[in-house]
Coordinates of C-alpha atoms and ligand atoms in Angstrom, one line a residue:
M71 CA -16.6 8.8 -13.0
T72 CA -13.0 9.4 -12.0
K73 CA -11.7 12.9 -11.3
T74 CA -8.0 13.6 -11.7
N75 CA -5.7 16.3 -10.5
P76 CA -2.2 17.3 -11.6
I77 CA -0.4 15.7 -8.6
K78 CA -2.2 12.4 -9.2
M79 CA -1.4 12.5 -13.0
G80 CA 2.2 13.3 -12.3
Y81 CA 2.5 10.4 -9.8
R82 CA 0.7 8.1 -12.2
M83 CA 3.2 9.0 -15.0
L84 CA 6.1 8.2 -12.6
E85 CA 4.5 4.8 -11.7
A86 CA 4.0 4.0 -15.4
W87 CA 7.7 4.8 -16.0
F88 CA 8.7 2.5 -13.2
N89 CA 6.4 -0.2 -14.5
L90 CA 8.3 -0.1 -17.8
S91 CA 11.6 -0.7 -15.9
F92 CA 10.5 -3.1 -13.2
G93 CA 7.1 -4.5 -14.2
P94 CA 4.1 -4.2 -11.9
S95 CA 5.1 -6.9 -9.4
W96 CA 8.5 -5.3 -8.7
N97 CA 7.5 -1.7 -9.1
P98 CA 9.0 -0.1 -6.0
L99 CA 6.2 2.5 -6.0
Y100 CA 3.7 -0.3 -5.5
N101 CA 5.8 -1.8 -2.7
L102 CA 6.8 1.2 -0.6
G103 CA 5.3 -0.3 2.7
T104 CA 7.0 -3.7 2.1
L105 CA 10.3 -2.0 1.1
T106 CA 10.3 0.0 4.3
F107 CA 9.9 -3.3 6.2
F108 CA 12.8 -4.7 4.2
F109 CA 15.0 -1.8 5.1
F110 CA 14.0 -2.2 8.8
W111 CA 15.2 -5.8 8.6
V112 CA 18.6 -4.7 7.2
V113 CA 18.8 -2.1 10.0
L114 CA 18.0 -4.7 12.6
V115 CA 20.4 -7.4 11.4
S116 CA 23.3 -4.9 10.9
G117 CA 22.5 -3.2 14.2
L118 CA 22.7 -6.5 16.1
Y119 CA 26.1 -7.2 14.5
L120 CA 27.4 -3.7 15.4
F121 CA 26.2 -4.2 19.0
I122 CA 28.8 -7.0 19.4
F123 CA 31.6 -4.5 19.1
F124 CA 30.0 -1.4 20.4
D125 CA 31.1 0.0 23.8
T126 CA 28.2 1.6 25.5
S127 CA 30.3 3.8 27.8
I128 CA 30.9 7.4 26.9
A129 CA 34.7 6.9 27.1
G130 CA 34.8 3.9 24.9
A131 CA 32.0 4.5 22.4
Y132 CA 34.0 6.6 19.9
A133 CA 37.0 4.2 19.9
S134 CA 34.7 1.2 19.4
V135 CA 33.1 2.8 16.4
E136 CA 36.5 3.6 15.0
Y137 CA 37.5 0.0 15.4
I138 CA 34.3 -1.1 13.6
T139 CA 35.0 1.4 10.7
H140 CA 38.7 0.9 10.2
E141 CA 40.0 -2.2 11.8
Q142 CA 37.1 -4.5 10.8
W143 CA 36.1 -2.5 7.7
Y144 CA 35.4 -5.6 5.7
M145 CA 32.6 -6.8 7.9
A146 CA 31.6 -4.5 10.8
G147 CA 32.5 -1.4 8.7
V148 CA 30.2 -2.7 5.9
M149 CA 27.5 -3.4 8.5
R150 CA 27.8 0.1 9.8
S151 CA 27.3 1.5 6.3
L152 CA 24.4 -0.8 5.6
H153 CA 22.9 0.2 8.9
R154 CA 23.1 3.9 7.9
Y155 CA 22.1 3.6 4.3
A156 CA 19.2 1.3 5.0
S157 CA 17.9 3.8 7.6
D158 CA 18.1 6.6 5.1
A159 CA 16.4 4.5 2.5
A160 CA 13.6 3.7 5.0
V161 CA 12.9 7.5 5.4
I162 CA 12.8 7.9 1.6
T163 CA 10.3 5.0 1.2
I164 CA 8.2 6.3 4.1
L165 CA 8.0 9.8 2.7
L166 CA 7.2 8.4 -0.8
H167 CA 4.6 6.1 0.8
M168 CA 3.0 9.1 2.5
F169 CA 3.1 11.2 -0.7
R170 CA 1.6 8.3 -2.7
E171 CA -1.4 7.8 -0.4
F172 CA -1.9 11.6 -0.5
S173 CA -1.5 12.2 -4.2
L174 CA -3.8 9.2 -5.1
D175 CA -6.4 10.4 -2.5
R176 CA -6.0 7.3 -0.4
Y177 CA -5.9 9.0 3.0
R178 CA -9.5 10.1 3.6
G179 CA -12.8 8.5 4.4
F180 CA -12.4 4.9 5.6
R181 CA -8.6 5.3 5.3
W182 CA -8.4 8.0 8.0
F183 CA -7.1 5.5 10.5
S184 CA -4.2 4.3 8.4
W185 CA -3.2 7.9 7.7
F186 CA -3.7 9.2 11.2
T187 CA -1.6 6.4 12.7
G188 CA 1.0 6.7 9.9
V189 CA 2.0 10.2 10.8
P190 CA 3.5 9.3 14.3
T191 CA 5.6 6.6 12.7
L192 CA 7.6 9.4 11.1
W193 CA 8.4 10.8 14.6
F194 CA 9.3 7.4 15.9
V195 CA 11.6 6.6 12.9
I196 CA 13.3 10.0 13.0
T197 CA 13.9 10.1 16.7
L198 CA 15.3 6.6 16.5
G199 CA 17.8 7.8 14.0
I200 CA 18.7 10.8 16.1
T201 CA 19.6 8.6 19.2
G202 CA 21.6 6.5 16.8
Y203 CA 23.7 9.5 15.9
W204 CA 24.4 10.2 19.6
L205 CA 26.0 6.8 20.1
V206 CA 28.9 7.5 17.8
W207 CA 30.0 10.2 20.2
D208 CA 31.8 12.2 17.6
E209 CA 31.5 15.9 16.8
L210 CA 28.3 15.4 15.0
A211 CA 26.9 13.5 18.0
L212 CA 27.9 16.4 20.2
Y213 CA 26.1 18.8 17.9
V214 CA 23.0 16.7 17.9
A215 CA 23.2 16.1 21.7
I216 CA 23.5 19.8 22.5
L217 CA 20.8 21.0 20.2
S218 CA 18.5 18.1 21.3
S219 CA 19.1 19.2 24.9
E220 CA 18.1 22.7 23.9
L221 CA 14.9 21.3 22.4
A222 CA 14.2 19.3 25.6
D223 CA 14.9 22.4 27.7
A224 CA 12.2 24.3 25.8
L225 CA 9.6 21.8 27.1
P226 CA 8.1 22.6 30.5
I227 CA 9.1 19.1 31.8
M228 CA 12.8 19.5 32.6
S229 CA 13.8 20.6 36.1
S230 CA 17.3 21.6 35.2
S231 CA 18.9 22.6 31.9
M232 CA 20.2 19.6 30.0
A233 CA 22.1 21.8 27.5
R234 CA 24.0 23.4 30.4
N235 CA 24.9 20.0 31.8
F236 CA 26.4 19.2 28.4
L237 CA 28.3 22.3 28.1
E238 CA 29.6 21.9 31.6
G239 CA 30.8 18.4 30.7
Q240 CA 28.4 16.7 33.2
L241 CA 27.1 14.1 30.8
T242 CA 27.3 11.0 32.7
D243 CA 27.9 7.4 31.6
R244 CA 24.4 6.6 32.9
F245 CA 22.8 9.1 30.6
F246 CA 24.8 7.8 27.7
T247 CA 23.8 4.2 28.5
L248 CA 20.2 5.4 28.6
M249 CA 20.5 6.7 25.1
G250 CA 22.0 3.3 24.1
F251 CA 19.0 1.5 25.7
L252 CA 16.6 3.8 23.9
H253 CA 18.2 3.3 20.5
L254 CA 18.8 -0.4 20.9
L255 CA 15.6 -1.5 22.5
G256 CA 13.1 1.1 23.7
Q257 CA 12.5 2.9 20.5
P258 CA 12.5 -0.1 18.1
V259 CA 9.9 -1.9 20.3
L260 CA 7.7 1.3 20.3
L261 CA 8.1 1.5 16.6
V262 CA 6.9 -2.0 16.1
V263 CA 3.9 -1.3 18.2
V264 CA 3.1 1.9 16.2
I265 CA 3.4 0.1 12.9
W266 CA 1.3 -2.8 14.1
I267 CA -1.5 -0.3 15.0
H268 CA -1.0 1.4 11.6
V269 CA -1.8 -1.7 9.6
K270 CA -4.2 -3.2 12.1
R271 CA -7.3 -2.3 10.2
M272 CA -6.3 -4.0 7.0
S273 CA -6.4 -7.6 6.1
H274 CA -3.8 -9.6 4.1
V275 CA -1.1 -7.0 4.8
Q276 CA 2.0 -7.8 2.9
I277 CA 5.2 -7.2 4.9
S278 CA 7.7 -9.1 2.7
A279 CA 9.0 -7.2 -0.3
P280 CA 9.0 -9.1 -3.6
R281 CA 12.2 -11.2 -3.6
G282 CA 13.7 -9.6 -6.7
L283 CA 13.1 -6.1 -5.4
A284 CA 14.6 -7.0 -2.0
I285 CA 17.7 -8.5 -3.6
G286 CA 18.1 -5.5 -5.9
S287 CA 17.8 -3.1 -3.1
F288 CA 20.2 -5.0 -1.0
I289 CA 22.8 -5.0 -3.8
A290 CA 22.3 -1.3 -4.2
L291 CA 22.9 -0.7 -0.4
L292 CA 25.9 -3.0 -0.4
T293 CA 27.5 -1.3 -3.4
L294 CA 26.9 2.1 -1.8
S295 CA 28.5 0.8 1.5
L296 CA 31.6 -0.4 -0.4
V297 CA 31.9 2.6 -2.6
A298 CA 31.2 5.2 0.1
P299 CA 31.7 3.7 3.6
V300 CA 30.3 5.7 6.4
Q301 CA 32.9 7.5 8.5
S302 CA 32.8 9.3 11.8
H303 CA 33.7 12.9 12.4
G304 CA 36.5 13.7 15.0
P305 CA 35.8 12.7 18.6
A306 CA 33.4 14.8 20.5
D307 CA 35.3 17.7 22.1
L308 CA 33.5 20.5 23.9
S309 CA 36.6 22.8 23.7
K310 CA 36.6 22.7 19.9
V311 CA 34.2 24.1 17.3
P312 CA 34.1 21.5 14.4
D313 CA 35.1 22.9 10.9
V314 CA 32.6 20.9 8.9
L315 CA 29.6 18.8 9.9
N316 CA 28.2 16.4 7.4
L317 CA 24.5 16.3 8.3
D318 CA 22.3 13.4 7.4
W319 CA 19.4 15.4 6.1
F320 CA 17.0 12.5 6.4
Y321 CA 17.2 12.4 10.1
L322 CA 18.9 15.7 11.2
S323 CA 17.2 18.3 9.0
V324 CA 15.5 19.9 12.0
Y325 CA 18.8 21.1 13.6
P326 CA 19.8 23.7 11.0
L327 CA 16.6 25.4 11.9
F328 CA 18.4 26.6 15.0
D329 CA 20.2 29.1 12.7
F330 CA 16.9 30.9 12.3
W331 CA 14.6 30.0 15.1
T332 CA 14.6 29.4 18.8
A333 CA 13.9 25.9 20.2
G334 CA 10.4 27.0 21.1
Q335 CA 9.7 28.1 17.5
I336 CA 11.1 24.8 16.2
W337 CA 8.7 23.0 18.5
I338 CA 5.8 25.1 17.3
F339 CA 6.7 24.4 13.7
T340 CA 7.2 20.6 14.0
L341 CA 4.2 20.1 16.2
S342 CA 1.9 22.2 14.0
T343 CA 3.1 20.4 10.9
T344 CA 2.4 17.1 12.5
F345 CA -1.1 18.3 13.6
V346 CA -2.0 19.5 10.1
L347 CA -0.8 16.2 8.6
M348 CA -2.8 14.2 11.1
I349 CA -6.1 16.1 10.5
L350 CA -5.7 16.0 6.7
P351 CA -8.2 13.2 6.2
W352 CA -10.9 15.6 7.5
L353 CA -9.9 18.5 5.3
P354 CA -12.2 18.1 3.5
P355 CA -13.6 14.7 4.5
K356 CA -14.3 12.1 1.9
K357 CA -17.8 10.5 1.9
T358 CA -17.9 6.8 1.8
G359 CA -21.2 5.2 0.6
P360 CA -23.4 3.1 2.9
A361 CA -21.8 -0.1 4.3
A362 CA -22.5 -3.5 3.0
E363 CA -25.6 -5.3 4.4
V364 CA -25.9 -8.9 5.3
H365 CA -29.1 -10.8 4.3
L366 CA -29.2 -13.8 6.5
D367 CA -31.8 -15.6 4.3
H368 CA -29.1 -16.0 1.7
C369 CA -26.0 -16.3 3.9
N370 CA -24.7 -19.7 4.8
G371 CA -21.9 -18.2 6.9
C372 CA -19.1 -19.6 4.7
G373 CA -17.0 -16.6 5.5
Q374 CA -15.6 -16.0 2.0
C375 CA -16.6 -12.4 2.1
A376 CA -14.9 -12.0 5.5
D377 CA -11.7 -13.4 4.1
D378 CA -11.9 -11.3 1.0
C379 CA -12.7 -8.0 2.7
P380 CA -9.5 -5.8 2.3
F381 CA -10.3 -3.7 5.4
D382 CA -11.3 -6.4 7.9
A383 CA -14.8 -5.0 8.1
I384 CA -16.6 -8.4 8.2
N385 CA -16.6 -11.0 11.0
V386 CA -17.9 -14.5 11.2
Q387 CA -19.9 -15.3 14.3
A388 CA -22.3 -18.0 15.6
R389 CA -25.6 -18.1 13.9
T390 CA -28.3 -15.9 15.5
D391 CA -31.4 -16.7 13.4
G392 CA -31.8 -20.4 14.2
A393 CA -31.0 -21.5 10.6
R394 CA -29.2 -24.8 10.0
W395 CA -25.9 -23.1 9.4
A396 CA -23.4 -22.8 12.2
H397 CA -22.2 -19.3 11.3
E398 CA -23.2 -16.0 9.9
V399 CA -21.3 -12.9 8.9
V400 CA -21.6 -9.5 10.3
V401 CA -20.4 -6.2 8.9
Q402 CA -18.8 -3.5 11.0
P403 CA -20.1 -0.4 9.2
S404 CA -17.4 2.0 10.5
L405 CA -14.7 -0.1 8.8
C406 CA -16.6 -0.8 5.6
A407 CA -15.0 0.9 2.5
A408 CA -18.2 0.3 0.4
C409 CA -16.1 -1.4 -2.3
G410 CA -18.6 -4.2 -2.9
I411 CA -15.8 -6.9 -3.0
C412 CA -17.9 -8.9 -0.6
V413 CA -20.7 -9.0 -3.2
G414 CA -18.3 -10.6 -5.7
S415 CA -17.2 -13.1 -3.0
C416 CA -20.7 -14.3 -2.2
H417 CA -21.7 -17.5 -3.9
S418 CA -25.4 -16.5 -3.8
S419 CA -24.7 -13.4 -6.0
N420 CA -25.6 -15.6 -8.9
P421 CA -27.6 -13.8 -11.7
F422 CA -28.7 -17.2 -13.1
S423 CA -30.8 -17.8 -10.0
Q424 CA -34.0 -16.1 -8.9
K425 CA -35.1 -15.4 -12.5
N426 CA -38.0 -13.0 -12.9
K427 CA -37.6 -12.0 -9.2
V428 CA -35.5 -9.5 -7.4
L429 CA -32.0 -11.1 -7.1
E430 CA -31.1 -11.3 -3.5
T431 CA -27.8 -12.3 -2.1
G432 CA -26.1 -13.0 1.2
I433 CA -24.3 -9.6 1.4
D434 CA -25.1 -6.6 -0.7
M435 CA -24.5 -2.9 -1.3
P436 CA -27.7 -1.0 -0.5
Q437 CA -26.7 1.8 -2.9
Y438 CA -26.0 -0.7 -5.8
P439 CA -27.5 -4.1 -5.1
V440 CA -26.6 -7.1 -7.2
D441 CA -30.1 -7.1 -8.6
E442 CA -29.4 -3.6 -10.1
L443 CA -26.1 -4.9 -11.4
R444 CA -27.9 -7.7 -13.2
N445 CA -30.5 -5.2 -14.5
R446 CA -27.8 -2.9 -15.8
T447 CA -26.0 -5.8 -17.4
D448 CA -29.3 -6.8 -19.2
A449 CA -29.9 -3.2 -20.3
A450 CA -26.4 -2.8 -21.6
I451 CA -26.6 -6.0 -23.6
S452 CA -29.9 -5.1 -25.1
K453 CA -28.5 -1.8 -26.4
L454 CA -26.0 -3.7 -28.6
H455 CA -27.1 -4.4 -32.2
E456 CA -23.9 -5.0 -34.1
E457 CA -22.3 -8.4 -34.8
N458 CA -19.6 -8.2 -32.2
K459 CA -21.3 -7.3 -29.0
I460 CA -18.9 -6.4 -26.3
L461 CA -19.9 -5.7 -22.7
V462 CA -17.4 -3.7 -20.8
F463 CA -17.3 -3.9 -17.0
G464 CA -15.1 -1.2 -15.4
C465 CA -14.1 0.1 -12.0
E466 CA -15.1 3.6 -11.2
N467 CA -11.7 4.4 -9.6
A468 CA -9.7 3.9 -12.8
F469 CA -10.2 4.9 -16.5
D470 CA -13.6 6.5 -17.3
I471 CA -15.3 3.6 -19.2
S472 CA -18.1 5.8 -20.5
T473 CA -15.7 6.9 -23.3
L474 CA -15.6 3.3 -24.5
E475 CA -19.2 3.2 -25.4
S476 CA -20.0 2.6 -29.1
V477 CA -22.4 0.7 -31.3
N478 CA -20.8 -2.6 -30.4
A479 CA -19.6 -1.8 -26.9
S480 CA -21.8 -1.1 -23.9
V481 CA -20.5 -0.4 -20.4
V482 CA -21.4 -1.2 -16.8
E483 CA -19.5 0.6 -14.0
V484 CA -18.9 -1.1 -10.7
F485 CA -17.2 0.2 -7.5
C486 CA -14.3 -2.2 -7.9
V487 CA -13.8 -5.1 -10.3
G488 CA -13.7 -7.4 -7.3
M489 CA -17.4 -6.6 -6.9
L490 CA -18.1 -8.6 -10.1
P491 CA -19.5 -12.1 -9.4
S492 CA -17.8 -14.6 -11.7
T493 CA -21.2 -15.9 -12.7
L494 CA -22.2 -12.4 -13.9
V495 CA -19.5 -12.7 -16.6
E496 CA -20.9 -16.1 -17.7
Y497 CA -24.4 -14.6 -17.5
A498 CA -23.4 -11.7 -19.8
L499 CA -22.1 -14.2 -22.4
A500 CA -25.2 -16.4 -22.1
K501 CA -27.4 -13.3 -22.5
G502 CA -26.0 -12.4 -25.9
A503 CA -22.7 -10.5 -25.3
N504 CA -20.1 -11.9 -27.7
G505 CA -17.3 -10.8 -25.4
V506 CA -16.8 -9.4 -21.9
F507 CA -14.0 -6.8 -21.5
I508 CA -13.1 -6.0 -17.9
T509 CA -11.0 -3.0 -16.9
G510 CA -10.0 -1.5 -13.6
C511 CA -7.0 -0.1 -11.7
R512 CA -3.5 -1.0 -12.9
T513 CA -2.1 -4.4 -11.9
G514 CA -0.6 -4.1 -8.4
D515 CA -2.4 -1.0 -7.6
C516 CA -6.1 -1.7 -6.8
Y517 CA -7.8 1.3 -5.2
F518 CA -9.4 -1.2 -2.8
R519 CA -6.2 -3.2 -2.4
Y520 CA -7.4 -6.7 -3.3
G521 CA -10.2 -6.3 -6.0
N522 CA -7.7 -7.0 -8.9
V523 CA -6.1 -9.9 -7.1
W524 CA -9.3 -11.7 -6.1
L525 CA -10.8 -11.3 -9.6
D526 CA -7.7 -12.9 -11.2
K527 CA -7.8 -15.7 -8.6
R528 CA -11.5 -16.3 -9.1
F529 CA -10.9 -16.4 -12.9
D530 CA -7.9 -18.8 -12.8
G531 CA -9.7 -21.1 -10.3
G532 CA -7.5 -20.3 -7.3
R533 CA -10.2 -18.7 -5.2
K534 CA -13.9 -19.1 -4.6
P535 CA -16.4 -18.3 -6.2
R536 CA -14.5 -19.6 -9.3
L537 CA -15.3 -18.8 -12.9
R538 CA -16.7 -22.1 -14.0
A539 CA -14.7 -24.2 -16.5
R540 CA -17.6 -24.0 -19.0
A541 CA -17.2 -20.2 -19.4
D542 CA -15.6 -19.5 -22.7
R543 CA -12.4 -17.8 -21.6
R544 CA -11.5 -16.8 -25.2
R545 CA -14.4 -14.3 -25.0
I546 CA -13.2 -12.7 -21.7
M547 CA -10.5 -10.2 -21.5
V548 CA -9.1 -8.4 -18.5
F549 CA -7.0 -5.3 -19.3
R550 CA -6.1 -2.8 -16.6
G551 CA -5.1 0.8 -16.7
A552 CA -5.3 4.0 -14.7
E553 CA -7.2 7.2 -15.6
M554 CA -4.5 8.3 -18.1
D555 CA -4.2 4.9 -19.9
G556 CA -7.2 5.5 -22.2
A557 CA -5.2 5.0 -25.4
K558 CA -3.9 1.7 -24.3
I559 CA -7.3 0.5 -23.1
K560 CA -9.0 1.6 -26.3
H561 CA -6.3 -0.2 -28.3
A562 CA -6.8 -3.4 -26.2
L563 CA -10.5 -3.2 -26.7
S564 CA -10.2 -2.9 -30.4
E565 CA -7.8 -5.9 -30.5
F566 CA -10.3 -7.8 -28.4
Q567 CA -13.1 -6.9 -30.9
N568 CA -11.0 -8.3 -33.7
T569 CA -10.5 -11.5 -31.7
I570 CA -14.2 -11.7 -31.2
T571 CA -14.9 -11.2 -34.9
D572 CA -12.5 -14.1 -35.7
L573 CA -14.1 -16.3 -33.0
N574 CA -17.6 -15.5 -34.3
G575 CA -16.4 -16.5 -37.8
Q576 CA -14.7 -19.7 -36.6
D577 CA -17.7 -20.7 -34.4
A578 CA -20.1 -20.0 -37.3
S579 CA -18.1 -22.1 -39.8
K580 CA -17.8 -24.9 -37.1
L581 CA -21.6 -24.7 -36.8
T582 CA -22.1 -24.9 -40.6
T583 CA -19.7 -27.9 -40.9
H584 CA -21.5 -29.5 -38.0
K585 CA -24.9 -29.0 -39.6
N586 CA -23.6 -30.2 -43.0
Q587 CA -22.2 -33.2 -41.3
E588 CA -25.5 -33.9 -39.6
S589 CA -27.5 -33.5 -42.8
S590 CA -25.2 -35.8 -44.8
D591 CA -25.4 -38.3 -42.0
E592 CA -29.2 -38.1 -42.2
R593 CA -29.1 -38.5 -46.0
A594 CA -26.9 -41.5 -45.7
Ligands
HEM771 C1 7.3 3.0 9.4 C2 6.6 3.5 8.4 C3 5.5 2.9 7.7 C4 5.3 1.6 7.3 C5 6.3 0.4 7.5 C6 4.1 1.5 6.6 C7 3.6 0.4 6.1 C8 2.3 0.2 5.5 C9 1.8 -1.0 5.0 C10 2.5 -2.3 4.9 C11 0.5 -0.7 4.5 C12 -0.5 -1.6 3.9 C13 -0.3 -1.5 2.4 C14 -1.2 -2.5 1.7 O1 -1.1 -3.7 2.0 O2 -2.0 -2.1 0.9 C15 0.3 0.7 4.8 C16 -0.9 1.4 4.5 C17 -1.1 2.7 4.6 N1 -0.2 3.6 5.1 FE1 1.6 3.2 5.8 N2 3.5 2.7 6.6 C18 4.3 3.6 7.2 C19 4.1 5.0 7.4 C20 3.1 5.7 6.9 C21 2.9 7.1 7.0 C22 4.0 8.0 7.5 C23 1.7 7.4 6.4 C24 1.1 8.7 6.2 C25 1.1 9.6 7.0 C26 1.1 6.2 6.0 C27 -0.1 6.1 5.4 C28 -0.7 4.9 5.0 C29 -2.1 4.8 4.5 C30 -3.1 5.9 4.3 C31 -2.3 3.4 4.2 C32 -3.6 2.8 3.7 C33 -3.4 2.4 2.2 C34 -4.7 1.7 1.7 O3 -5.7 1.6 2.4 O4 -4.7 1.4 0.5 N3 2.0 5.1 6.3 N4 1.4 1.3 5.4

């Protein structure tokens, strides 16, 4: 049964609102990771263009940026604005991505690794932005440079005071070039490595934003760049105190803290915030059920479960038991999310087979074996006595399906709809259910990433094990919704019940016509 909290409900409402405007496939809140990648692409391409005109010397940097902004405003100027605004947009999507994983409780248990490695990406992105601000070498750059030097001085690693060097005008060309190197090459390469580690434990990771969303975001960035082109402050001048500094709060929000705190206190604040964020998955830890188990007697090593596993927890290896198959699969328990998707992937999870015996399959969940799933299905169907018997399968991470139970609707909960073998749906219809209604997380938002997608593909024939052609699709309905979408789900179920009533009527009259035809043929 699903527990909800106010943050989760609030976030869900926001998502639902975005779904109305964008639809599930283009909903930016379902595509925060891919949108961040898209903004990085814009930053990269615009950055490469700017590099053509940028002078990396301390004497020439400001003038070259002024040339970019004013002389070649129509191209390099636009690129400068795109570079800035896409960087800001990336911080927004990263923060939202982080908030989403937190508010939907997708950061603990088996997800600890993604969370733990996600936090440092914030440091890498923000420090990359900070070195970018140095390169303009205007008043803001000087402000950033001096305060950054004070931060560096507070660390016990510097032999002489960097801040003093600045104030004494001893900033050398070499040091400025080092900043350029860091911003243009060193930090981006490190960021790529950190992001690679961040998504390493997941399979089928999407890095391309949906085309429409990418085009829309680009148009928005371009419009902003044309309407409000980015400008520099006056040139860096140590003898002058700037009147106004327009801070970029996405990257430079740490510097105003100097008005209240010393550099040491700022370090303590930022490092302890980072530390708390990183240990969140263990405060309190989330328990994940036992990992999937492989039963080699029923595994032919086809590898479908390994391909379907959303968390890369299953590997295919050479056979070890001397059976005639070349391969077998092996589960890495520490990576297993206990979602059961592998059970739905296994062709031997077939409830029609092994009748009157315990149903065994190639890969199974010890805490909820496929045999128990079959037994629960049988029991749920046998509870139904009305005309329109509907069996509801539902995911335990979405709407609480126990509230759908009625005289003509019985429910069976699963860890994820991807755990459902396609043959179990056929089995339910063959065993007396007049309709099968499946509900789970909202489209585009599966708690276990790919359960929804695989179910759809298995049902439309695009992925094994497929729902067979002979299954009566008119009697199967998939309707998705989150915890708070109960009214919509109940409405869809009642519509489905009406459809089933009509179908039962049509099928009964077809049967009568058929029988009448047969008896008149016999009489003739
Ligand atoms: C440069 C910044 C980041 C990028 C480009 C990025 C990208 C991604 C991508 C592409 C995924 C896989 C999503 C999927 O296919 O289901 C992901 C997952 C995840 N990210 Fe990030 N991320 C970033 C920063 C962060 C941060 C700062 C956090 C939190 C501290 C975070 C936490 C997570 C978590 C917990 C998941 C696992 C989601 C799941 O298992 O369903 N990420 N990230």
